[in-house]
Amino acid sequence: MPYSETANAFVYDCMAAILYNMAKEGLISEAQVDAFNLPLYFCPPGEFSAVVEKNGNFSIEVIGLTNPSPWVEDRIDIAEYIKHIKAAKGGDVEQTFSK
């Protein structure tokens, strides 16, 4: 599954669009949006394997991407999902935009 199709990609793309709209409305500055950086990086399996193998202290026996959809039994509770994002990244957002 390409990263662009994951829930994380959707959430962060929406967050970017919201921040740009807030800047257009003058609620925050464009400089704040440009300076905002969430320290996240989702590497593809091949890149991850190369770094681990280069290290030499570990080996990878099996690696692959998972699709969480088969494990989801009910509809995803978006409000709950957003609470998790807020708990993990809310401090970064507040630090940048509460100035």
PDB file of C-alpha atoms in Angstrom:
ATOM      1  CA  MET A   1       0.000   0.000   0.000  1.00  0.00           C
ATOM      2  CA  PRO A   2       1.564   3.339  -0.985  1.00  0.00           C
ATOM      3  CA  TYR A   3       2.044   5.758   1.894  1.00  0.00           C
ATOM      4  CA  SER A   4      -0.221   8.269   0.137  1.00  0.00           C
ATOM      5  CA  GLU A   5      -3.147   5.869   0.685  1.00  0.00           C
ATOM      6  CA  THR A   6      -2.652   5.419   4.432  1.00  0.00           C
ATOM      7  CA  ALA A   7      -4.675   7.046   7.195  1.00  0.00           C
ATOM      8  CA  ASN A   8      -1.578   8.910   8.384  1.00  0.00           C
ATOM      9  CA  ALA A   9      -1.027  10.471   4.969  1.00  0.00           C
ATOM     10  CA  PHE A  10      -4.660  11.556   4.833  1.00  0.00           C
ATOM     11  CA  VAL A  11      -4.541  13.119   8.313  1.00  0.00           C
ATOM     12  CA  TYR A  12      -1.308  15.028   7.701  1.00  0.00           C
ATOM     13  CA  ASP A  13      -2.429  16.188   4.237  1.00  0.00           C
ATOM     14  CA  CYS A  14      -5.640  17.503   5.820  1.00  0.00           C
ATOM     15  CA  MET A  15      -3.642  19.194   8.569  1.00  0.00           C
ATOM     16  CA  ALA A  16      -1.462  20.925   5.972  1.00  0.00           C
ATOM     17  CA  ALA A  17      -4.507  22.137   4.034  1.00  0.00           C
ATOM     18  CA  ILE A  18      -6.109  23.471   7.222  1.00  0.00           C
ATOM     19  CA  LEU A  19      -2.952  25.334   8.231  1.00  0.00           C
ATOM     20  CA  TYR A  20      -2.625  26.933   4.780  1.00  0.00           C
ATOM     21  CA  ASN A  21      -6.282  27.995   4.901  1.00  0.00           C
ATOM     22  CA  MET A  22      -5.781  29.468   8.378  1.00  0.00           C
ATOM     23  CA  ALA A  23      -2.823  31.459   7.036  1.00  0.00           C
ATOM     24  CA  LYS A  24      -4.911  32.734   4.101  1.00  0.00           C
ATOM     25  CA  GLU A  25      -7.551  33.905   6.584  1.00  0.00           C
ATOM     26  CA  GLY A  26      -4.907  35.672   8.675  1.00  0.00           C
ATOM     27  CA  LEU A  27      -5.415  33.489  11.755  1.00  0.00           C
ATOM     28  CA  ILE A  28      -1.763  32.433  11.670  1.00  0.00           C
ATOM     29  CA  SER A  29       1.145  33.692   9.626  1.00  0.00           C
ATOM     30  CA  GLU A  30       2.572  32.045   6.532  1.00  0.00           C
ATOM     31  CA  ALA A  31       5.955  32.157   8.269  1.00  0.00           C
ATOM     32  CA  GLN A  32       4.536  29.978  11.054  1.00  0.00           C
ATOM     33  CA  VAL A  33       3.191  27.481   8.531  1.00  0.00           C
ATOM     34  CA  ASP A  34       6.501  27.433   6.665  1.00  0.00           C
ATOM     35  CA  ALA A  35       8.431  26.952   9.925  1.00  0.00           C
ATOM     36  CA  PHE A  36       6.158  24.171  11.156  1.00  0.00           C
ATOM     37  CA  ASN A  37       7.763  20.766  10.951  1.00  0.00           C
ATOM     38  CA  LEU A  38       6.527  17.494  12.368  1.00  0.00           C
ATOM     39  CA  PRO A  39       9.555  15.263  12.859  1.00  0.00           C
ATOM     40  CA  LEU A  40       8.096  12.251  11.065  1.00  0.00           C
ATOM     41  CA  TYR A  41       9.569  10.068   8.388  1.00  0.00           C
ATOM     42  CA  PHE A  42       7.974   6.931   6.998  1.00  0.00           C
ATOM     43  CA  CYS A  43      10.615   5.070   5.027  1.00  0.00           C
ATOM     44  CA  PRO A  44       9.900   2.320   2.524  1.00  0.00           C
ATOM     45  CA  PRO A  45      10.959  -1.216   3.537  1.00  0.00           C
ATOM     46  CA  GLY A  46      13.932  -1.273   1.148  1.00  0.00           C
ATOM     47  CA  GLU A  47      15.420   1.869   2.634  1.00  0.00           C
ATOM     48  CA  PHE A  48      14.914   0.562   6.162  1.00  0.00           C
ATOM     49  CA  SER A  49      16.581  -2.761   5.275  1.00  0.00           C
ATOM     50  CA  ALA A  50      19.578  -1.005   3.742  1.00  0.00           C
ATOM     51  CA  VAL A  51      20.201   1.046   6.895  1.00  0.00           C
ATOM     52  CA  VAL A  52      19.862  -1.981   9.180  1.00  0.00           C
ATOM     53  CA  GLU A  53      22.192  -4.087   7.033  1.00  0.00           C
ATOM     54  CA  LYS A  54      24.737  -1.266   6.772  1.00  0.00           C
ATOM     55  CA  ASN A  55      24.819  -1.128  10.574  1.00  0.00           C
ATOM     56  CA  GLY A  56      25.970  -4.748  10.634  1.00  0.00           C
ATOM     57  CA  ASN A  57      24.705  -5.504  14.138  1.00  0.00           C
ATOM     58  CA  PHE A  58      21.278  -6.720  13.065  1.00  0.00           C
ATOM     59  CA  SER A  59      19.713  -8.751  10.314  1.00  0.00           C
ATOM     60  CA  ILE A  60      16.202  -8.709   8.919  1.00  0.00           C
ATOM     61  CA  GLU A  61      14.597 -12.067   8.328  1.00  0.00           C
ATOM     62  CA  VAL A  62      11.182 -10.861   7.163  1.00  0.00           C
ATOM     63  CA  ILE A  63       9.910  -7.394   6.292  1.00  0.00           C
ATOM     64  CA  GLY A  64       6.764  -6.137   4.655  1.00  0.00           C
ATOM     65  CA  LEU A  65       4.000  -3.595   4.746  1.00  0.00           C
ATOM     66  CA  THR A  66       0.758  -4.345   6.480  1.00  0.00           C
ATOM     67  CA  ASN A  67      -2.713  -3.230   5.623  1.00  0.00           C
ATOM     68  CA  PRO A  68      -4.625  -2.649   8.874  1.00  0.00           C
ATOM     69  CA  SER A  69      -7.998  -2.936   7.163  1.00  0.00           C
ATOM     70  CA  PRO A  70      -8.438  -6.705   7.711  1.00  0.00           C
ATOM     71  CA  TRP A  71      -8.111  -6.191  11.478  1.00  0.00           C
ATOM     72  CA  VAL A  72     -10.678  -3.409  11.656  1.00  0.00           C
ATOM     73  CA  GLU A  73     -13.940  -4.997  12.731  1.00  0.00           C
ATOM     74  CA  ASP A  74     -16.024  -1.832  13.073  1.00  0.00           C
ATOM     75  CA  ARG A  75     -15.970   1.595  11.509  1.00  0.00           C
ATOM     76  CA  ILE A  76     -12.971   3.648  12.519  1.00  0.00           C
ATOM     77  CA  ASP A  77     -13.812   6.169  15.219  1.00  0.00           C
ATOM     78  CA  ILE A  78     -12.304   9.282  13.631  1.00  0.00           C
ATOM     79  CA  ALA A  79     -12.751  11.377  16.783  1.00  0.00           C
ATOM     80  CA  GLU A  80     -10.776   8.784  18.761  1.00  0.00           C
ATOM     81  CA  TYR A  81      -8.095   8.617  16.051  1.00  0.00           C
ATOM     82  CA  ILE A  82      -7.716  12.402  16.118  1.00  0.00           C
ATOM     83  CA  LYS A  83      -7.366  12.288  19.916  1.00  0.00           C
ATOM     84  CA  HIS A  84      -4.375   9.994  19.450  1.00  0.00           C
ATOM     85  CA  ILE A  85      -2.824  12.364  16.898  1.00  0.00           C
ATOM     86  CA  LYS A  86      -3.437  15.311  19.235  1.00  0.00           C
ATOM     87  CA  ALA A  87      -1.874  13.468  22.173  1.00  0.00           C
ATOM     88  CA  ALA A  88       1.214  12.617  20.129  1.00  0.00           C
ATOM     89  CA  LYS A  89       1.696  15.844  18.162  1.00  0.00           C
ATOM     90  CA  GLY A  90      -0.374  18.490  19.947  1.00  0.00           C
ATOM     91  CA  GLY A  91       2.651  19.852  21.783  1.00  0.00           C
ATOM     92  CA  ASP A  92       4.482  20.449  18.494  1.00  0.00           C
ATOM     93  CA  VAL A  93       1.479  22.303  17.082  1.00  0.00           C
ATOM     94  CA  GLU A  94       0.990  24.372  20.234  1.00  0.00           C
ATOM     95  CA  GLN A  95       4.677  25.262  20.426  1.00  0.00           C
ATOM     96  CA  THR A  96       4.671  26.623  16.873  1.00  0.00           C
ATOM     97  CA  PHE A  97       1.308  28.372  16.717  1.00  0.00           C
ATOM     98  CA  SER A  98       0.719  29.700  20.234  1.00  0.00           C
ATOM     99  CA  LYS A  99       3.438  32.337  19.863  1.00  0.00           C
TER     100      LYS A  99
END
